[in-house]
Coordinates of C-alpha atoms in Angstrom, one line a residue:
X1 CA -4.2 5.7 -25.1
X2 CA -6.4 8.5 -23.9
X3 CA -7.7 7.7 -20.4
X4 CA -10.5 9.8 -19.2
X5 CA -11.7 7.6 -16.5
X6 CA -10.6 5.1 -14.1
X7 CA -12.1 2.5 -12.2
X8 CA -10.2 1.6 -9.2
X9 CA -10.6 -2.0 -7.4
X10 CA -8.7 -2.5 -4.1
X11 CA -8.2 -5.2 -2.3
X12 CA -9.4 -3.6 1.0
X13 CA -8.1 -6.4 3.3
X14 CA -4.7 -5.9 3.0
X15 CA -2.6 -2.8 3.7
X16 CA -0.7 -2.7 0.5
X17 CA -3.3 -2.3 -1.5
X18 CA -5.2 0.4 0.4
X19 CA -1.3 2.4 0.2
X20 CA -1.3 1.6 -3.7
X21 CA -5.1 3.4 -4.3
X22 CA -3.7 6.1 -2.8
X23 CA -1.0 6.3 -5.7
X24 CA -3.6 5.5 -8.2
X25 CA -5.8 8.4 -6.9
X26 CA -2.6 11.2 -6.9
X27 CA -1.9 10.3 -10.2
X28 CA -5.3 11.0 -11.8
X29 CA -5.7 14.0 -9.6
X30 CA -2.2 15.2 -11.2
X31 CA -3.3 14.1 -14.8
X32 CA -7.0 15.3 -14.6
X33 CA -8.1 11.5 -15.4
X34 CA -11.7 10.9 -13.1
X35 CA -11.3 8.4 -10.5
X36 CA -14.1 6.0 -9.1
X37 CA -13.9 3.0 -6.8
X38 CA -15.6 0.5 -7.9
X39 CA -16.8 -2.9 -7.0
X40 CA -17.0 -2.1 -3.4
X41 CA -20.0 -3.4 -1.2
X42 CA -19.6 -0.8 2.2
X43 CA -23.4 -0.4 2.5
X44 CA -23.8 -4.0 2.4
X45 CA -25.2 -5.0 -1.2
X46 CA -23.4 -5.6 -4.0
X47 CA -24.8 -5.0 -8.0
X48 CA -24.8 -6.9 -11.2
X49 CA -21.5 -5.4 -13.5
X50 CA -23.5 -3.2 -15.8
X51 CA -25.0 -1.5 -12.8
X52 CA -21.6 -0.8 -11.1
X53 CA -19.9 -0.1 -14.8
X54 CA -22.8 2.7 -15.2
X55 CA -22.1 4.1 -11.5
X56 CA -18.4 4.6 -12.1
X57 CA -19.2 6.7 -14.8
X58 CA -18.0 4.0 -17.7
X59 CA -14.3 4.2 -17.2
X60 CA -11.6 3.0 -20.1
X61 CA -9.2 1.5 -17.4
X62 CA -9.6 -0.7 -14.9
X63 CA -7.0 -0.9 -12.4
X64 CA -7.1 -3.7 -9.8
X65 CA -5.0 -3.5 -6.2
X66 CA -4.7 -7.2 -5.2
X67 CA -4.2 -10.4 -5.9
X68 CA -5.8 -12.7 -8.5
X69 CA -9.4 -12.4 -7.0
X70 CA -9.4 -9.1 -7.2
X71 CA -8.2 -9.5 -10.9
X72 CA -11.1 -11.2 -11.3
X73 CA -13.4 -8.5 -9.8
X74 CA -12.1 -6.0 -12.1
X75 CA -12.4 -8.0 -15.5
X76 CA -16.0 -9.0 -14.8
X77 CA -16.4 -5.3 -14.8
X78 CA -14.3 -4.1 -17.8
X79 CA -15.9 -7.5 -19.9
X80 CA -19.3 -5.4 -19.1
X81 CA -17.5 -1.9 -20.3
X82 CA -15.2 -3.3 -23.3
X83 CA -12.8 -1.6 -21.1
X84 CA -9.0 -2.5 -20.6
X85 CA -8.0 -3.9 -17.0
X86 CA -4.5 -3.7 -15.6
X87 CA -3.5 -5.5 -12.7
X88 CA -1.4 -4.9 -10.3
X89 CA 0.3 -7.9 -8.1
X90 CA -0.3 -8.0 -4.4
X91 CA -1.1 -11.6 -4.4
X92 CA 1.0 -14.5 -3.9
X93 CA 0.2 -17.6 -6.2
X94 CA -1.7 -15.9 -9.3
X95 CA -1.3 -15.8 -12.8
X96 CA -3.3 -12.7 -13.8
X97 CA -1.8 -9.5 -12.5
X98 CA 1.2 -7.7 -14.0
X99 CA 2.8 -5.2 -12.4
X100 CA 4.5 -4.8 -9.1
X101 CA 2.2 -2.4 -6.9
X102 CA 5.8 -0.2 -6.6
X103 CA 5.9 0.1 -10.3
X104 CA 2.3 1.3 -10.5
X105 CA 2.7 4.9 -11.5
X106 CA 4.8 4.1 -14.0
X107 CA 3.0 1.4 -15.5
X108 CA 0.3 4.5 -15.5
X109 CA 2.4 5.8 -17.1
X110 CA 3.1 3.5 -20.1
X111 CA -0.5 3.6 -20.6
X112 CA -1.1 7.1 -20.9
X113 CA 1.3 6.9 -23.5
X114 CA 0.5 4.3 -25.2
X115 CA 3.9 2.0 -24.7
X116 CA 1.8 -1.6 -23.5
X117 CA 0.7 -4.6 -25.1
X118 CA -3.0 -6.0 -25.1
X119 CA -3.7 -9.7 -24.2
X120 CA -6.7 -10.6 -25.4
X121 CA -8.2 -13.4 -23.5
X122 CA -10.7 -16.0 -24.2
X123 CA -14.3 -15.3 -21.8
X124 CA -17.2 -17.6 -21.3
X125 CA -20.6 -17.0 -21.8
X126 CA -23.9 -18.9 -20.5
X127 CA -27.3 -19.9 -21.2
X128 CA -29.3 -21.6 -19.5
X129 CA -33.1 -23.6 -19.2
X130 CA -34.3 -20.8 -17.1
X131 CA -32.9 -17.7 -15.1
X132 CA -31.0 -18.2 -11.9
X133 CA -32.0 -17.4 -8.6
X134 CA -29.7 -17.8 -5.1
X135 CA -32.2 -18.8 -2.2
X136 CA -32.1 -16.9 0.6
X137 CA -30.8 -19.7 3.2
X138 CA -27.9 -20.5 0.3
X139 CA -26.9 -17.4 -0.5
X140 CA -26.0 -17.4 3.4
X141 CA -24.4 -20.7 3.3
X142 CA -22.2 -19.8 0.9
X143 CA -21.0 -16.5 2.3
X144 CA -18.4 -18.0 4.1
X145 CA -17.6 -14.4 5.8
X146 CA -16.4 -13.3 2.1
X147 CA -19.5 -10.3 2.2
X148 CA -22.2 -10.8 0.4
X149 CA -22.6 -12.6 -2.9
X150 CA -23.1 -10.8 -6.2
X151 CA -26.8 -10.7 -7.5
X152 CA -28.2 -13.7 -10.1
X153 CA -27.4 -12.8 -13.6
X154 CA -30.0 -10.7 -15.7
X155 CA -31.0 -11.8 -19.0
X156 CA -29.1 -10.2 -22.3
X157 CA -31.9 -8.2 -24.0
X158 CA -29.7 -8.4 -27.1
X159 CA -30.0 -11.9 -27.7
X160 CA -32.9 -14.2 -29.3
X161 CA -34.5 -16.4 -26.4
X162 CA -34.8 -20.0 -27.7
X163 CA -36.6 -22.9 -26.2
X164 CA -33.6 -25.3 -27.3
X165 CA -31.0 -22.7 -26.6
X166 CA -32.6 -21.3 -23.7
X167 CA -32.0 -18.0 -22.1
X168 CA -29.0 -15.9 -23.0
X169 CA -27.3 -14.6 -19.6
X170 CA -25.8 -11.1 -19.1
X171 CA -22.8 -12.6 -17.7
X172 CA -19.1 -13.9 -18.4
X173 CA -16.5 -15.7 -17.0
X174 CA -12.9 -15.1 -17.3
X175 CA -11.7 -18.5 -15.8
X176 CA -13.5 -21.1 -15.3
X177 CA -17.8 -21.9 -15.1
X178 CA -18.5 -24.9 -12.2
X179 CA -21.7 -26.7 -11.5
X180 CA -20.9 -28.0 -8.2
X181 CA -22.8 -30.4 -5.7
X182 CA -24.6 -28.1 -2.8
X183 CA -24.6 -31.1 0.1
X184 CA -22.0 -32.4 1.5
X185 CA -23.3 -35.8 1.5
X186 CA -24.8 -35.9 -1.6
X187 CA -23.4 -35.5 -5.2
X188 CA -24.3 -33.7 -8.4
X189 CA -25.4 -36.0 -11.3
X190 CA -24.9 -34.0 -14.8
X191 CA -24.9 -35.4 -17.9
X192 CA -22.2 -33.9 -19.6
X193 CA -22.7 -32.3 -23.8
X194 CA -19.6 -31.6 -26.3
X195 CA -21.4 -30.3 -29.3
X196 CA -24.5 -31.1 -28.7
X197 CA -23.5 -35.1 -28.8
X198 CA -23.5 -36.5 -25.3
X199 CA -20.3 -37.7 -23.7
X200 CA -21.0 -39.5 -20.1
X201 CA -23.5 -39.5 -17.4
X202 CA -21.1 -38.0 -14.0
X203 CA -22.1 -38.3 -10.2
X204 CA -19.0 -35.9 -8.8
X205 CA -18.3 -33.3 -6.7
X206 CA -18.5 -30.8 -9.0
X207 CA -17.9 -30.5 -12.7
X208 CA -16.2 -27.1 -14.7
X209 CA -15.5 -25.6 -17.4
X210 CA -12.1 -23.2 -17.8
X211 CA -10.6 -21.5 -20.5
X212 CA -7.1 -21.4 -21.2
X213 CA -6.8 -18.6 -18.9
X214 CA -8.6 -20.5 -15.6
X215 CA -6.6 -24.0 -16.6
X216 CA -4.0 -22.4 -13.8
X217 CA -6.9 -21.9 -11.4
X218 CA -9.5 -24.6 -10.0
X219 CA -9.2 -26.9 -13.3
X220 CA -5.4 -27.1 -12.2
X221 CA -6.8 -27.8 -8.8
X222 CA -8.9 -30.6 -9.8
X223 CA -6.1 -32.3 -12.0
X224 CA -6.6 -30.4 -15.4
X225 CA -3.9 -29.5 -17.9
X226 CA -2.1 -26.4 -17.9
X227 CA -3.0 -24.3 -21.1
X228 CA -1.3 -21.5 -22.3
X229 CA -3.5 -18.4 -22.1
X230 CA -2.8 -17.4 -25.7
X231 CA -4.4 -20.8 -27.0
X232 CA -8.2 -21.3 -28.2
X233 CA -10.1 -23.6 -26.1
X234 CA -12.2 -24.8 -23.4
X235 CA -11.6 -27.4 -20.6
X236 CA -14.0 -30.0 -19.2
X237 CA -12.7 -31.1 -15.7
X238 CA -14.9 -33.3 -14.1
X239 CA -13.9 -32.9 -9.7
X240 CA -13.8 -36.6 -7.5
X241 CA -16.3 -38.1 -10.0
X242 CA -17.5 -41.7 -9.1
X243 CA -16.6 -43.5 -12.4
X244 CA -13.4 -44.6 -13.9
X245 CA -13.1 -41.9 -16.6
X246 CA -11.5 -39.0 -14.6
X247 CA -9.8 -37.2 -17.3
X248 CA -10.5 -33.4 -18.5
X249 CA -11.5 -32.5 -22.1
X250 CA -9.7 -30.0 -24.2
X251 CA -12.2 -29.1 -27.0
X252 CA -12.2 -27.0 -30.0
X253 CA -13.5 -22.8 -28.9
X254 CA -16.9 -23.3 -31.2
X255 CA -18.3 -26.5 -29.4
X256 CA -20.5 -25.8 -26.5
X257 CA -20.4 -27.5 -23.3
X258 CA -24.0 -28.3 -22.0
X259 CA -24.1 -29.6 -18.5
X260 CA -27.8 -30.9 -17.3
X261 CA -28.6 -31.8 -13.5
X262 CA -30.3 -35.4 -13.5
X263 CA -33.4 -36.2 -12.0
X264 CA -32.0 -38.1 -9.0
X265 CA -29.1 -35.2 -8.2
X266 CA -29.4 -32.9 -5.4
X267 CA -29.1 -29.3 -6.3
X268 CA -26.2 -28.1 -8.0
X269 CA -24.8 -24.3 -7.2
X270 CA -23.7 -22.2 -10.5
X271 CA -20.3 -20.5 -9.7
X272 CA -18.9 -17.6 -12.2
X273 CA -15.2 -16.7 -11.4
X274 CA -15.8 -18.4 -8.1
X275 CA -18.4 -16.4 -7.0
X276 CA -22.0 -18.2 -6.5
X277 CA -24.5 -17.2 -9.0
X278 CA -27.6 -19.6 -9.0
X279 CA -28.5 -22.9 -7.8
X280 CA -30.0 -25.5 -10.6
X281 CA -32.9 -28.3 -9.7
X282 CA -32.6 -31.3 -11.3
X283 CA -33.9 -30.7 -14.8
X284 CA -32.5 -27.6 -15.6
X285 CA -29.1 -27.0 -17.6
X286 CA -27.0 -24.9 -18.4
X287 CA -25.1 -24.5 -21.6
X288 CA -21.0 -23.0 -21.7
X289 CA -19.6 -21.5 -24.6
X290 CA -16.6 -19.3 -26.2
X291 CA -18.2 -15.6 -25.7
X292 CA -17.9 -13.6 -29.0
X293 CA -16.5 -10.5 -27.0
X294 CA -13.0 -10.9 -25.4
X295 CA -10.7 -9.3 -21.7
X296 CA -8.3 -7.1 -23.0
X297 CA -5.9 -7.3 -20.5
X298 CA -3.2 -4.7 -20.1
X299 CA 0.8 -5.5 -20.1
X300 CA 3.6 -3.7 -20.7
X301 CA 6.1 -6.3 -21.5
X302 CA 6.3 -10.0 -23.2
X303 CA 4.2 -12.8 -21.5
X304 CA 6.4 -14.7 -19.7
X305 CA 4.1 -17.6 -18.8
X306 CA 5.8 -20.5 -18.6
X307 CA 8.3 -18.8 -16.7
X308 CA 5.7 -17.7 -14.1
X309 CA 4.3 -21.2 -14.1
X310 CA 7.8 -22.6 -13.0
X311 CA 8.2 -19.8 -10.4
X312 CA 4.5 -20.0 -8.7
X313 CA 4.4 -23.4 -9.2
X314 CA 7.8 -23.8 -7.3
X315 CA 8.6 -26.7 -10.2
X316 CA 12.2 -28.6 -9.6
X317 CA 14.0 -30.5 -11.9
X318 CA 13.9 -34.6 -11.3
X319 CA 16.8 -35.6 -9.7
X320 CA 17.7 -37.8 -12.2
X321 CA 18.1 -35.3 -14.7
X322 CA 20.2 -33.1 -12.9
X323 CA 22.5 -36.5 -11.1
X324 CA 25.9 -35.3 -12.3
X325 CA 25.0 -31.2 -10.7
X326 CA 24.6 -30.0 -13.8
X327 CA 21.0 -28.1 -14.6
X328 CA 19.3 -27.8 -17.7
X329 CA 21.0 -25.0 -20.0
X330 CA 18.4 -22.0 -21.0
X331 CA 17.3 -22.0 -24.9
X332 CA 18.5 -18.3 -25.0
X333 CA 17.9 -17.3 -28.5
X334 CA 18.9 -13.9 -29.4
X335 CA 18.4 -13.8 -33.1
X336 CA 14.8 -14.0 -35.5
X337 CA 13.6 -17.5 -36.3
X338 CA 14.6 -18.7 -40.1
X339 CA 12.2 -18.1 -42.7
X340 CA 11.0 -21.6 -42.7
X341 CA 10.2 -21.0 -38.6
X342 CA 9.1 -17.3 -38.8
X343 CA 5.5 -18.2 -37.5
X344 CA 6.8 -19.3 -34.2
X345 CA 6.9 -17.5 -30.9
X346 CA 9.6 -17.1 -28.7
X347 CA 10.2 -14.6 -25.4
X348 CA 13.5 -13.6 -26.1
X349 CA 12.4 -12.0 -29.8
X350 CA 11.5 -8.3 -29.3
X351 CA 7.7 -7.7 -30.0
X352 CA 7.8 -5.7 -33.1
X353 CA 3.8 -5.5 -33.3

């Protein structure tokens, strides 16, 4: 692909990724690509996606210099842009980036000339009863030393307001949306919606919704299912709730999840991604849904996912099944699947598309 500009999204913190922007940099000087950080909050504020996506001068490539959270900074920005993101790994437990930061010039590289693969990934998209706001005194009780927040979403001037609906927000999420409880002492009651039908009444800690994508993240966490990133749903998870039922719901991509603070809850906070967003009174909902646009999400090679998940995930074999010394064998298949199997995936078959 043609890349004219590049956003750049560095990890500041650690010294890695500082060394790796320097790479990044060299190379777009060398290949006449323009080069803006972005996403970066020196001066002390921070701005909504489209206002940061319109700074850097729209760039086709994101590149992000960290770990997973910084993965996350960069694809709320190239969501905004339809741009592509590629990360690059200088985290320790994530599931997002792809390429070792020593490998980053030549994974440049591979772009530029067009040898990578595109994930597409599933995002999440909100409305809600009325636009979010962060108070003053929470905004700095959620800090937590992490600089400051991001700004409340705006509202999308390209969708129809609806009093049933409500109001459509310029905003997406790549993992996982979470109403969660505000005081320590005091949960979040939310009755919970699938399809507009409703499915329990929940005094929790907090409650989420993921996509395939964030089923590794705070879904996992919380004692959701692992999902493979290349299926089509959404995850209810409900966190510590006080009531027997404490499992997650998988449900199909086209039913909505509405989640609506009761009238005895405290407030609720509205996190995106992890990052705090708004803070709901009791009354107001909010409504979580497949987004019609999608990540695309850079790689060079096939997704090795279950792989990573036994790696990260430091997964052992029971002892039991391993009692005579002997581990499982690998399924190491070589050849095409028979006709009859031909819609099937496997890593080991060379990616022909």
């Amino acid at each position: 692909m043609t890349v004219n500009r590049l956003g750049l999204v560095v990890h500041g913190g650690r010294a890695e990724a500082v060394e790796a922007g320097h790479v990044v940099r060299a190379w777009c000087e060398e290949h006449g690509v323009r080069c803006a950080d972005i996403d970066v909050w020196d001066d002390g504020g921070r701005r909504n996606a489209q206002d940061e996506v319109e700074a850097a001068g729209r760039p086709d490539l994101i590149v992000t210099l960290g770990g997973d959270g910084t993965f996350l900074r960069g694809a709320r920005l190239a969501a905004q842009g339809d741009a592509l993101v590629l990360g690059v790994d200088l985290g320790r437990v994530g599931f997002l980036t792809e390429v070792p930061a020593s490998e980053v010039r030549a994974a440049l590289d591979a772009v530029r000339e067009d040898r990578l693969h595109i994930d597409s990934r599933m995002l999440l998209a909100l409305r809600a009863s009325r636009r979010l706001e962060v108070p003053a005194d929470v905004e700095e009780m959620m800090r937590y030393g992490r600089g400051p927040l991001l700004p409340a979403p705006q509202v999308r001037q390209d969708c129809e307001v609806d009093e049933e609906w409500g109001i459509p927000l310029n905003v997406t999420a790549l993992n996982d949306v979470v109403l969660e409880k505000l005081s320590r002492d005091r949960q979040v009651s939310v009755g919970v919606y699938v399809s507009g039908r409703l499915l329990a009444s929940y005094s929790a800690d907090a409650l989420l919704v993921a996509t395939p994508t964030g089923s590794t993240a705070y879904s996992f966490a919380a004692g959701g299912p692992v999902v493979s990133p290349r299926a089509e749903a959404l995850v209810f998870t409900p966190v510590a709730p006080h009531m027997t039922f404490n499992r997650s719901i998988v449900t199909a991509p086209d039913e909505p999840v509405g989640l609506r603070v009761l009238e005895r809850s405290g407030q609720a906070a509205v996190s995106i991604d992890g990052q705090v967003r708004g803070v709901l009174e009791p009354g107001d909902w909010i409504g979580v849904f497949a987004a019609p646009r999608r990540l695309r999400a850079v790689r060079l090679g096939p997704m090795d996912f279950y792989g990573r998940l036994r790696q990260r995930m430091n997964l052992t074999d029971a002892p039991a099944a391993v009692a005579d010394g002997t581990p499982a064998p690998l399924w190491s298949v070589s050849s095409p699947p028979p006709r009859d199997l031909s819609h099937l995936t496997l890593l080991t078959v060379p990616d022909t598309h």
